[in-house]
mmCIF file of C-alpha atoms in Angstrom:
data_model
loop_
_atom_site.group_PDB
_atom_site.id
_atom_site.type_symbol
_atom_site.label_atom_id
_atom_site.label_comp_id
_atom_site.label_asym_id
_atom_site.label_seq_id
_atom_site.Cartn_x
_atom_site.Cartn_y
_atom_site.Cartn_z
ATOM 1 C CA MET A 5 16.353 -12.099 36.540
ATOM 2 C CA GLU A 6 12.753 -12.908 37.507
ATOM 3 C CA ASN A 7 11.823 -16.535 37.196
ATOM 4 C CA ASN A 8 8.655 -15.813 35.189
ATOM 5 C CA SER A 9 10.443 -13.836 32.468
ATOM 6 C CA LEU A 10 10.962 -15.195 28.968
ATOM 7 C CA ARG A 11 14.190 -14.954 26.959
ATOM 8 C CA ILE A 12 13.797 -14.626 23.189
ATOM 9 C CA ILE A 13 16.308 -14.165 20.353
ATOM 10 C CA VAL A 14 15.224 -12.225 17.256
ATOM 11 C CA SER A 15 17.498 -12.674 14.254
ATOM 12 C CA GLY A 16 17.644 -11.347 10.709
ATOM 13 C CA GLY A 17 18.320 -8.176 8.837
ATOM 14 C CA GLY A 18 20.550 -6.850 6.107
ATOM 15 C CA THR A 19 17.900 -4.401 4.830
ATOM 16 C CA GLY A 20 15.241 -2.078 6.280
ATOM 17 C CA GLY A 21 12.623 -4.480 4.951
ATOM 18 C CA HIS A 22 13.762 -7.112 7.452
ATOM 19 C CA ILE A 23 14.552 -4.787 10.370
ATOM 20 C CA PHE A 24 11.204 -2.964 10.694
ATOM 21 C CA PRO A 25 9.172 -6.198 11.056
ATOM 22 C CA ALA A 26 11.722 -7.594 13.530
ATOM 23 C CA ILE A 27 11.403 -4.523 15.761
ATOM 24 C CA SER A 28 7.596 -4.575 15.449
ATOM 25 C CA ILE A 29 7.522 -8.224 16.596
ATOM 26 C CA ALA A 30 9.877 -7.452 19.507
ATOM 27 C CA ASN A 31 7.708 -4.505 20.588
ATOM 28 C CA ALA A 32 4.588 -6.701 20.465
ATOM 29 C CA ILE A 33 6.303 -9.416 22.566
ATOM 30 C CA LYS A 34 7.233 -6.775 25.177
ATOM 31 C CA GLU A 35 3.655 -5.511 25.186
ATOM 32 C CA GLN A 36 2.251 -9.004 25.814
ATOM 33 C CA HIS A 37 4.967 -10.056 28.304
ATOM 34 C CA PRO A 38 6.742 -6.926 29.653
ATOM 35 C CA ASP A 39 9.378 -8.940 31.577
ATOM 36 C CA THR A 40 10.699 -10.635 28.431
ATOM 37 C CA GLU A 41 14.411 -10.292 27.709
ATOM 38 C CA ILE A 42 14.992 -9.843 23.981
ATOM 39 C CA LEU A 43 18.348 -10.178 22.257
ATOM 40 C CA PHE A 44 18.780 -9.342 18.568
ATOM 41 C CA VAL A 45 21.401 -11.070 16.423
ATOM 42 C CA GLY A 46 22.215 -9.419 13.086
ATOM 43 C CA ALA A 47 24.955 -9.004 10.486
ATOM 44 C CA LEU A 48 27.972 -6.856 11.345
ATOM 45 C CA GLY A 49 28.163 -3.607 9.403
ATOM 46 C CA ARG A 50 24.541 -3.742 8.246
ATOM 47 C CA MET A 51 21.672 -1.371 8.958
ATOM 48 C CA GLU A 52 20.316 -3.324 11.936
ATOM 49 C CA MET A 53 23.442 -2.543 13.988
ATOM 50 C CA GLN A 54 22.195 1.089 14.206
ATOM 51 C CA ARG A 55 18.427 0.703 13.919
ATOM 52 C CA VAL A 56 17.976 -1.947 16.640
ATOM 53 C CA PRO A 57 19.825 -0.081 19.460
ATOM 54 C CA ALA A 58 17.922 3.077 18.427
ATOM 55 C CA ALA A 59 14.704 1.124 19.101
ATOM 56 C CA GLY A 60 15.996 0.232 22.590
ATOM 57 C CA TYR A 61 17.215 -3.353 22.105
ATOM 58 C CA LYS A 62 20.604 -5.021 22.513
ATOM 59 C CA ILE A 63 22.121 -6.513 19.364
ATOM 60 C CA ILE A 64 25.124 -8.746 18.659
ATOM 61 C CA GLY A 65 26.567 -8.749 15.141
ATOM 62 C CA LEU A 66 27.854 -11.848 13.330
ATOM 63 C CA PRO A 67 30.422 -11.681 10.493
ATOM 64 C CA VAL A 68 27.910 -13.378 8.168
ATOM 65 C CA ALA A 69 27.583 -12.316 4.502
ATOM 66 C CA GLY A 70 25.217 -13.176 1.657
ATOM 67 C CA PHE A 71 26.248 -15.522 -1.151
ATOM 68 C CA ASP A 72 27.602 -13.843 -4.279
ATOM 69 C CA ARG A 73 25.659 -15.401 -7.159
ATOM 70 C CA LYS A 74 27.717 -13.668 -9.853
ATOM 71 C CA HIS A 75 31.279 -14.269 -8.569
ATOM 72 C CA LEU A 76 31.298 -17.816 -7.234
ATOM 73 C CA LEU A 77 34.952 -17.776 -6.099
ATOM 74 C CA LYS A 78 34.170 -14.998 -3.639
ATOM 75 C CA ASN A 79 31.969 -17.483 -1.775
ATOM 76 C CA ILE A 80 35.016 -19.175 -0.229
ATOM 77 C CA GLY A 81 35.248 -16.156 2.081
ATOM 78 C CA VAL A 82 31.477 -16.269 2.606
ATOM 79 C CA LEU A 83 31.683 -19.910 3.761
ATOM 80 C CA ILE A 84 34.461 -19.086 6.239
ATOM 81 C CA LYS A 85 32.328 -16.231 7.633
ATOM 82 C CA LEU A 86 29.343 -18.577 7.843
ATOM 83 C CA PHE A 87 31.343 -21.142 9.846
ATOM 84 C CA ARG A 88 32.612 -18.428 12.218
ATOM 85 C CA SER A 89 29.064 -17.069 12.583
ATOM 86 C CA GLN A 90 27.701 -20.500 13.508
ATOM 87 C CA CYS A 91 30.396 -20.906 16.190
ATOM 88 C CA MET A 92 29.511 -17.458 17.559
ATOM 89 C CA ALA A 93 25.777 -18.246 17.429
ATOM 90 C CA LYS A 94 26.372 -21.377 19.517
ATOM 91 C CA LYS A 95 28.211 -19.292 22.135
ATOM 92 C CA ILE A 96 25.450 -16.660 22.162
ATOM 93 C CA ILE A 97 22.712 -19.290 22.620
ATOM 94 C CA LYS A 98 24.647 -21.062 25.398
ATOM 95 C CA GLY A 99 25.135 -17.737 27.194
ATOM 96 C CA PHE A 100 21.661 -16.240 26.730
ATOM 97 C CA LYS A 101 19.710 -19.528 27.105
ATOM 98 C CA PRO A 102 16.681 -18.453 25.020
ATOM 99 C CA HIS A 103 13.278 -20.114 25.332
ATOM 100 C CA ALA A 104 12.554 -19.430 21.625
ATOM 101 C CA ALA A 105 14.216 -17.892 18.558
ATOM 102 C CA VAL A 106 12.554 -15.853 15.792
ATOM 103 C CA GLY A 107 13.958 -15.454 12.273
ATOM 104 C CA VAL A 108 12.680 -12.648 10.052
ATOM 105 C CA GLY A 109 14.519 -13.719 6.900
ATOM 106 C CA GLY A 110 17.660 -12.586 5.132
ATOM 107 C CA TYR A 111 21.045 -14.293 5.377
ATOM 108 C CA ALA A 112 21.642 -12.738 8.823
ATOM 109 C CA SER A 113 19.094 -15.101 10.396
ATOM 110 C CA GLY A 114 20.650 -18.292 8.988
ATOM 111 C CA PRO A 115 23.419 -19.160 11.488
ATOM 112 C CA THR A 116 21.415 -18.271 14.612
ATOM 113 C CA LEU A 117 18.188 -20.064 13.702
ATOM 114 C CA LYS A 118 19.989 -23.124 12.351
ATOM 115 C CA THR A 119 22.082 -23.407 15.527
ATOM 116 C CA ALA A 120 19.057 -22.787 17.790
ATOM 117 C CA GLY A 121 17.157 -25.584 16.023
ATOM 118 C CA GLN A 122 20.123 -27.972 16.396
ATOM 119 C CA MET A 123 20.294 -27.144 20.134
ATOM 120 C CA GLY A 124 16.604 -27.960 20.614
ATOM 121 C CA ILE A 125 15.385 -24.360 20.971
ATOM 122 C CA PRO A 126 11.945 -23.908 19.326
ATOM 123 C CA THR A 127 12.163 -21.603 16.296
ATOM 124 C CA LEU A 128 9.613 -19.543 14.389
ATOM 125 C CA ILE A 129 10.371 -18.041 10.991
ATOM 126 C CA GLN A 130 8.586 -15.204 9.266
ATOM 127 C CA GLU A 131 8.508 -15.258 5.454
ATOM 128 C CA GLN A 132 7.544 -11.840 4.086
ATOM 129 C CA ASN A 133 7.480 -12.580 0.384
ATOM 130 C CA SER A 134 5.161 -14.502 -1.905
ATOM 131 C CA TYR A 135 8.203 -16.520 -3.014
ATOM 132 C CA ALA A 136 10.158 -18.026 -0.106
ATOM 133 C CA GLY A 137 13.796 -17.013 0.334
ATOM 134 C CA VAL A 138 16.648 -19.543 0.327
ATOM 135 C CA THR A 139 17.499 -19.016 4.016
ATOM 136 C CA ASN A 140 13.918 -19.568 5.162
ATOM 137 C CA LYS A 141 13.492 -22.650 2.966
ATOM 138 C CA LEU A 142 16.544 -24.190 4.664
ATOM 139 C CA LEU A 143 15.397 -23.160 8.160
ATOM 140 C CA ALA A 144 11.811 -24.356 7.652
ATOM 141 C CA LYS A 145 12.672 -28.024 8.231
ATOM 142 C CA SER A 146 13.464 -27.477 11.917
ATOM 143 C CA ALA A 147 11.037 -24.559 12.525
ATOM 144 C CA LYS A 148 8.003 -25.183 14.742
ATOM 145 C CA LYS A 149 5.910 -22.395 13.136
ATOM 146 C CA ILE A 150 6.140 -20.465 9.869
ATOM 147 C CA CYS A 151 4.322 -17.124 9.640
ATOM 148 C CA VAL A 152 3.536 -16.027 6.075
ATOM 149 C CA ALA A 153 1.965 -13.043 4.326
ATOM 150 C CA TYR A 154 0.567 -14.690 1.164
ATOM 151 C CA ASP A 155 -1.746 -17.561 0.286
ATOM 152 C CA GLY A 156 -0.300 -20.647 -1.391
ATOM 153 C CA MET A 157 2.922 -20.867 0.647
ATOM 154 C CA GLU A 158 2.493 -24.634 1.085
ATOM 155 C CA ARG A 159 4.447 -24.775 -2.213
ATOM 156 C CA PHE A 160 7.516 -24.110 -0.044
ATOM 157 C CA PHE A 161 6.634 -25.142 3.502
ATOM 158 C CA ASP A 162 4.890 -27.890 5.476
ATOM 159 C CA LYS A 163 1.270 -26.712 5.538
ATOM 160 C CA ASP A 164 0.777 -27.860 9.150
ATOM 161 C CA LYS A 165 3.384 -25.321 10.304
ATOM 162 C CA ILE A 166 2.022 -22.352 8.297
ATOM 163 C CA ILE A 167 0.086 -19.482 9.893
ATOM 164 C CA LEU A 168 -1.198 -16.712 7.602
ATOM 165 C CA THR A 169 -0.379 -13.558 9.587
ATOM 166 C CA GLY A 170 0.611 -10.872 7.102
ATOM 167 C CA ASN A 171 3.732 -8.728 7.584
ATOM 168 C CA PRO A 172 4.217 -6.424 10.575
ATOM 169 C CA VAL A 173 4.596 -2.769 9.599
ATOM 170 C CA ARG A 174 6.043 0.318 11.285
ATOM 171 C CA GLN A 175 3.591 1.053 14.109
ATOM 172 C CA ASN A 176 3.865 4.831 13.809
ATOM 173 C CA LEU A 177 2.217 4.666 10.361
ATOM 174 C CA LEU A 178 -1.007 3.405 11.925
ATOM 175 C CA ASN A 179 -0.910 5.424 15.140
ATOM 176 C CA LYS A 180 -0.377 8.795 13.526
ATOM 177 C CA LYS A 181 -3.455 10.281 11.886
ATOM 178 C CA MET A 182 -3.016 13.343 9.677
ATOM 179 C CA ASN A 183 -5.482 14.781 7.184
ATOM 180 C CA ARG A 184 -4.401 15.071 3.560
ATOM 181 C CA GLU A 185 -4.358 18.889 3.435
ATOM 182 C CA GLU A 186 -2.152 19.197 6.519
ATOM 183 C CA ALA A 187 0.141 16.457 5.193
ATOM 184 C CA VAL A 188 0.560 18.097 1.752
ATOM 185 C CA ARG A 189 1.314 21.473 3.352
ATOM 186 C CA SER A 190 3.998 19.876 5.563
ATOM 187 C CA PHE A 191 5.988 19.265 2.338
ATOM 188 C CA GLY A 192 5.463 22.863 1.163
ATOM 189 C CA LEU A 193 3.059 21.744 -1.576
ATOM 190 C CA ASP A 194 -0.451 22.727 -2.715
ATOM 191 C CA PRO A 195 -3.367 20.684 -1.250
ATOM 192 C CA THR A 196 -5.576 21.462 -4.275
ATOM 193 C CA LYS A 197 -3.238 19.528 -6.611
ATOM 194 C CA LYS A 198 -2.860 15.789 -7.105
ATOM 195 C CA THR A 199 0.277 14.376 -5.429
ATOM 196 C CA VAL A 200 2.536 11.471 -6.411
ATOM 197 C CA LEU A 201 4.879 9.961 -3.793
ATOM 198 C CA ILE A 202 8.057 8.313 -5.140
ATOM 199 C CA ILE A 203 10.014 5.940 -2.882
ATOM 200 C CA GLY A 204 12.723 3.498 -3.941
ATOM 201 C CA GLY A 205 13.269 1.429 -0.789
ATOM 202 C CA SER A 206 15.628 2.167 2.091
ATOM 203 C CA LEU A 207 18.612 2.806 -0.216
ATOM 204 C CA GLY A 208 16.788 4.389 -3.150
ATOM 205 C CA ALA A 209 16.389 2.951 -6.661
ATOM 206 C CA ARG A 210 18.480 4.014 -9.634
ATOM 207 C CA THR A 211 15.878 3.180 -12.302
ATOM 208 C CA ILE A 212 13.090 5.104 -10.578
ATOM 209 C CA ASN A 213 15.363 8.102 -9.906
ATOM 210 C CA ASN A 214 16.561 8.163 -13.527
ATOM 211 C CA CYS A 215 12.943 8.131 -14.719
ATOM 212 C CA VAL A 216 12.220 11.239 -12.631
ATOM 213 C CA MET A 217 15.398 13.061 -13.692
ATOM 214 C CA GLU A 218 14.682 12.418 -17.359
ATOM 215 C CA ALA A 219 11.071 13.608 -17.022
ATOM 216 C CA LEU A 220 11.612 16.875 -15.111
ATOM 217 C CA ASP A 221 10.335 18.978 -18.033
ATOM 218 C CA LYS A 222 7.219 16.772 -18.249
ATOM 219 C CA ILE A 223 6.681 17.095 -14.479
ATOM 220 C CA LYS A 224 7.147 20.887 -14.712
ATOM 221 C CA ALA A 225 4.527 21.134 -17.487
ATOM 222 C CA SER A 226 1.992 18.954 -15.671
ATOM 223 C CA ASP A 227 -0.508 20.108 -13.066
ATOM 224 C CA VAL A 228 0.687 17.356 -10.699
ATOM 225 C CA GLN A 229 3.125 17.604 -7.795
ATOM 226 C CA PHE A 230 5.652 15.073 -6.518
ATOM 227 C CA ILE A 231 7.269 14.074 -3.224
ATOM 228 C CA TRP A 232 10.503 12.360 -4.251
ATOM 229 C CA GLN A 233 12.645 10.303 -1.872
ATOM 230 C CA THR A 234 15.874 9.585 -3.737
ATOM 231 C CA GLY A 235 17.883 7.629 -1.142
ATOM 232 C CA LYS A 236 21.202 9.040 0.109
ATOM 233 C CA ILE A 237 23.304 7.566 -2.737
ATOM 234 C CA TYR A 238 21.445 9.573 -5.395
ATOM 235 C CA ILE A 239 20.560 12.848 -3.650
ATOM 236 C CA GLU A 240 23.388 15.013 -5.068
ATOM 237 C CA GLU A 241 22.744 13.867 -8.638
ATOM 238 C CA ALA A 242 19.009 14.522 -8.153
ATOM 239 C CA ARG A 243 19.588 18.023 -6.736
ATOM 240 C CA GLN A 244 21.870 18.917 -9.660
ATOM 241 C CA ALA A 245 19.234 17.757 -12.153
ATOM 242 C CA VAL A 246 16.486 19.752 -10.380
ATOM 243 C CA LYS A 247 18.685 22.876 -10.263
ATOM 244 C CA LYS A 248 19.384 22.569 -14.000
ATOM 245 C CA ALA A 249 15.670 22.154 -14.794
ATOM 246 C CA GLY A 250 14.853 25.496 -13.143
ATOM 247 C CA ASN A 251 12.072 26.434 -10.751
ATOM 248 C CA LEU A 252 10.269 23.228 -9.779
ATOM 249 C CA SER A 253 7.961 24.330 -6.992
ATOM 250 C CA MET A 254 5.788 21.243 -7.592
ATOM 251 C CA LEU A 255 8.636 18.857 -6.654
ATOM 252 C CA TYR A 256 9.766 18.172 -3.071
ATOM 253 C CA THR A 257 13.123 16.362 -3.218
ATOM 254 C CA THR A 258 14.804 14.657 -0.255
ATOM 255 C CA ASP A 259 17.158 11.753 0.388
ATOM 256 C CA PHE A 260 15.072 10.397 3.276
ATOM 257 C CA ILE A 261 11.525 10.997 4.544
ATOM 258 C CA SER A 262 11.490 10.688 8.324
ATOM 259 C CA ASP A 263 7.703 11.144 8.586
ATOM 260 C CA MET A 264 6.348 8.437 6.276
ATOM 261 C CA ALA A 265 2.880 8.748 7.847
ATOM 262 C CA ALA A 266 2.664 12.313 6.498
ATOM 263 C CA ALA A 267 4.048 11.271 3.094
ATOM 264 C CA TYR A 268 1.456 8.510 2.720
ATOM 265 C CA SER A 269 -1.358 10.849 3.861
ATOM 266 C CA ALA A 270 -0.291 13.407 1.249
ATOM 267 C CA ALA A 271 -0.075 10.918 -1.623
ATOM 268 C CA ASP A 272 -2.889 10.213 -4.086
ATOM 269 C CA ILE A 273 -0.732 7.476 -5.625
ATOM 270 C CA VAL A 274 2.662 5.954 -4.778
ATOM 271 C CA ILE A 275 5.498 4.779 -7.037
ATOM 272 C CA SER A 276 7.579 2.134 -5.272
ATOM 273 C CA ARG A 277 9.730 -0.964 -5.480
ATOM 274 C CA ALA A 278 7.825 -4.136 -4.534
ATOM 275 C CA GLY A 279 9.439 -5.069 -1.233
ATOM 276 C CA ALA A 280 7.154 -7.101 1.024
ATOM 277 C CA GLY A 281 7.221 -4.585 3.890
ATOM 278 C CA SER A 282 6.258 -1.662 1.651
ATOM 279 C CA ILE A 283 3.418 -3.659 0.082
ATOM 280 C CA SER A 284 2.041 -4.494 3.543
ATOM 281 C CA GLU A 285 2.012 -0.777 4.351
ATOM 282 C CA PHE A 286 0.165 0.083 1.124
ATOM 283 C CA CYS A 287 -2.442 -2.598 1.911
ATOM 284 C CA LEU A 288 -3.045 -1.327 5.443
ATOM 285 C CA LEU A 289 -3.280 2.298 4.314
ATOM 286 C CA GLY A 290 -5.315 1.518 1.173
ATOM 287 C CA LYS A 291 -2.856 3.358 -1.092
ATOM 288 C CA PRO A 292 -3.067 3.103 -4.893
ATOM 289 C CA VAL A 293 0.409 2.125 -6.075
ATOM 290 C CA ILE A 294 2.511 1.638 -9.200
ATOM 291 C CA LEU A 295 5.030 -1.105 -8.449
ATOM 292 C CA VAL A 296 8.409 -1.258 -10.216
ATOM 293 C CA PRO A 297 9.997 -4.485 -8.895
ATOM 294 C CA SER A 298 13.760 -4.450 -8.404
ATOM 295 C CA PRO A 299 15.460 -6.904 -10.788
ATOM 296 C CA ASN A 300 18.441 -7.176 -8.405
ATOM 297 C CA VAL A 301 16.915 -9.357 -5.687
ATOM 298 C CA ALA A 302 17.119 -13.077 -4.970
ATOM 299 C CA GLU A 303 14.716 -15.299 -6.947
ATOM 300 C CA ASP A 304 13.159 -12.151 -8.490
ATOM 301 C CA HIS A 305 10.782 -12.201 -5.502
ATOM 302 C CA GLN A 306 9.717 -8.559 -5.948
ATOM 303 C CA THR A 307 8.122 -9.358 -9.317
ATOM 304 C CA LYS A 308 6.241 -12.231 -7.681
ATOM 305 C CA ASN A 309 5.107 -9.901 -4.859
ATOM 306 C CA ALA A 310 3.861 -7.365 -7.431
ATOM 307 C CA LEU A 311 2.011 -9.936 -9.533
ATOM 308 C CA ALA A 312 0.235 -11.285 -6.433
ATOM 309 C CA LEU A 313 -1.391 -7.820 -6.199
ATOM 310 C CA VAL A 314 -1.843 -7.238 -9.929
ATOM 311 C CA ASN A 315 -3.758 -10.537 -10.221
ATOM 312 C CA LYS A 316 -6.281 -9.134 -7.736
ATOM 313 C CA GLU A 317 -6.444 -5.723 -9.517
ATOM 314 C CA ALA A 318 -4.890 -4.185 -6.394
ATOM 315 C CA ALA A 319 -1.860 -2.474 -7.991
ATOM 316 C CA LEU A 320 -0.339 -1.374 -11.297
ATOM 317 C CA TYR A 321 2.947 -2.944 -12.361
ATOM 318 C CA ILE A 322 5.726 -1.724 -14.655
ATOM 319 C CA LYS A 323 8.843 -3.762 -15.443
ATOM 320 C CA ASP A 324 12.133 -2.134 -14.450
ATOM 321 C CA SER A 325 13.315 -2.315 -18.083
ATOM 322 C CA GLU A 326 10.148 -0.565 -19.319
ATOM 323 C CA ALA A 327 10.051 2.117 -16.616
ATOM 324 C CA PRO A 328 12.043 4.808 -18.540
ATOM 325 C CA GLU A 329 9.421 4.734 -21.265
ATOM 326 C CA LEU A 330 6.235 4.213 -19.205
ATOM 327 C CA LEU A 331 6.568 5.165 -15.539
ATOM 328 C CA ILE A 332 6.066 8.927 -15.317
ATOM 329 C CA ASP A 333 3.407 8.992 -18.088
ATOM 330 C CA THR A 334 1.471 6.224 -16.283
ATOM 331 C CA ALA A 335 1.697 8.118 -12.970
ATOM 332 C CA LEU A 336 0.556 11.435 -14.503
ATOM 333 C CA ARG A 337 -2.370 9.728 -16.233
ATOM 334 C CA THR A 338 -3.469 7.516 -13.308
ATOM 335 C CA VAL A 339 -3.278 10.154 -10.577
ATOM 336 C CA LYS A 340 -6.049 12.087 -12.370
ATOM 337 C CA ASP A 341 -8.190 8.994 -13.004
ATOM 338 C CA THR A 342 -10.494 9.006 -9.964
ATOM 339 C CA GLU A 343 -12.220 5.735 -10.845
ATOM 340 C CA THR A 344 -8.944 3.805 -11.184
ATOM 341 C CA LEU A 345 -7.614 5.275 -7.915
ATOM 342 C CA LYS A 346 -10.821 4.238 -6.109
ATOM 343 C CA ARG A 347 -10.695 0.706 -7.543
ATOM 344 C CA LEU A 348 -7.015 0.210 -6.657
ATOM 345 C CA SER A 349 -7.568 1.546 -3.136
ATOM 346 C CA LYS A 350 -10.612 -0.674 -2.554
ATOM 347 C CA ASN A 351 -8.870 -3.828 -3.831
ATOM 348 C CA ILE A 352 -5.562 -3.321 -2.022
ATOM 349 C CA THR A 353 -7.375 -2.672 1.277
ATOM 350 C CA LYS A 354 -8.973 -6.136 1.019
ATOM 351 C CA LEU A 355 -5.485 -7.694 1.238
ATOM 352 C CA ALA A 356 -4.528 -6.008 4.524
ATOM 353 C CA PHE A 357 -3.735 -7.837 7.756
ATOM 354 C CA LYS A 358 -4.487 -5.560 10.679
ATOM 355 C CA ASP A 359 -2.648 -7.102 13.630
ATOM 356 C CA SER A 360 0.313 -9.068 12.254
ATOM 357 C CA ALA A 361 2.939 -8.183 14.871
ATOM 358 C CA ASN A 362 0.668 -9.202 17.761
ATOM 359 C CA VAL A 363 -0.387 -12.470 16.111
ATOM 360 C CA ILE A 364 3.262 -13.425 15.449
ATOM 361 C CA ALA A 365 4.343 -12.318 18.950
ATOM 362 C CA ASN A 366 1.617 -14.475 20.482
ATOM 363 C CA GLU A 367 2.871 -17.546 18.565
ATOM 364 C CA VAL A 368 6.468 -16.860 19.665
ATOM 365 C CA CYS A 369 5.434 -16.503 23.310
ATOM 366 C CA LYS A 370 3.410 -19.746 23.184
ATOM 367 C CA LEU A 371 6.500 -21.628 21.941
ATOM 368 C CA ALA A 372 8.706 -19.998 24.606
ATOM 369 C CA ILE A 373 6.270 -20.692 27.479
ATOM 370 C CA LYS A 374 5.861 -24.338 26.422
ATOM 371 C CA TYR A 375 9.656 -24.834 26.202
ATOM 372 C CA LYS A 376 10.170 -23.152 29.572
ATOM 373 C CA GLU A 377 7.562 -25.329 31.256
ATOM 374 C CA GLU A 378 8.904 -28.529 29.702
ATOM 375 C CA HIS A 379 12.536 -27.760 30.617
ATOM 376 C CA GLY A 380 11.891 -26.007 33.944
ATOM 377 C CA CYS A 381 14.243 -23.146 33.040
#
């Protein structure tokens, strides 16, 4: 190994929302310092164990699991896994000898970042949401820097450590330019018609999918077309419903959209959950959006993410419980309201951070270089 190379651990995961930013930060570190050795540490059996190697990085999985807030007795097993994970993290850190460690949130980052901090390794955490997660609140005490995406995060963290960076997004969304007409045609749809894009997060969203299935007749009668990503759990049910409803040439149904750049280019408005990563993408692309926050997330942080936009007239918001009644009607009405679409697009664009991954990577590298110089390693 060359003496001038840095060694950095990136930890976190559990969902696509944590993995994409982690990979973006790693790519930016490699761009700034090509000799850097990067090791990912994630949760065994979770999405990162496939996605990270596919992006060209080595990953080690820990047997860590999230706390079960509904069935408290199950947490005995969780605590045992946490203890084992911390022992493994210590071994990993001793073997890899990192100059810095980055945590992108989620329970997967807990054992590694906590252990790194205890062993004197400088740590940086990235908090994606407008309401800080439990893991990051615990890790913040020993972190040297805390990168955030929203104003007002000194409610949770020491303000001297906070850097407002925004959330890194999937680079290919920004690099790939496609005009709307070409994008709409790539889904077999009509460029002269208004288009609604429906996405429910990396695993899909039952409420949003049910709203579509129950409104197929309404969609059929409208002059609007839809690109509908159901998530793999719901695709069969969705296909059966579409088949039963008859010829729906205005509806493109799929379990997963591999070319999100094309989907965003095609969309006049988006219906989505309110995950932090998705919101960052909408801001950067200036997309009008109807947010339906998931009620099944820790600290109800998706609602807080959505309201941070709604308060700046940068998005529309519908409660999960009210979506069956309101969602499709709101989408059909809004997609034809040019003035509202323009206003939403203008306001959401103002909230965008253009270069988040590079800004965060630069902070990580500064910590690593300083540690390396001070310890001569």
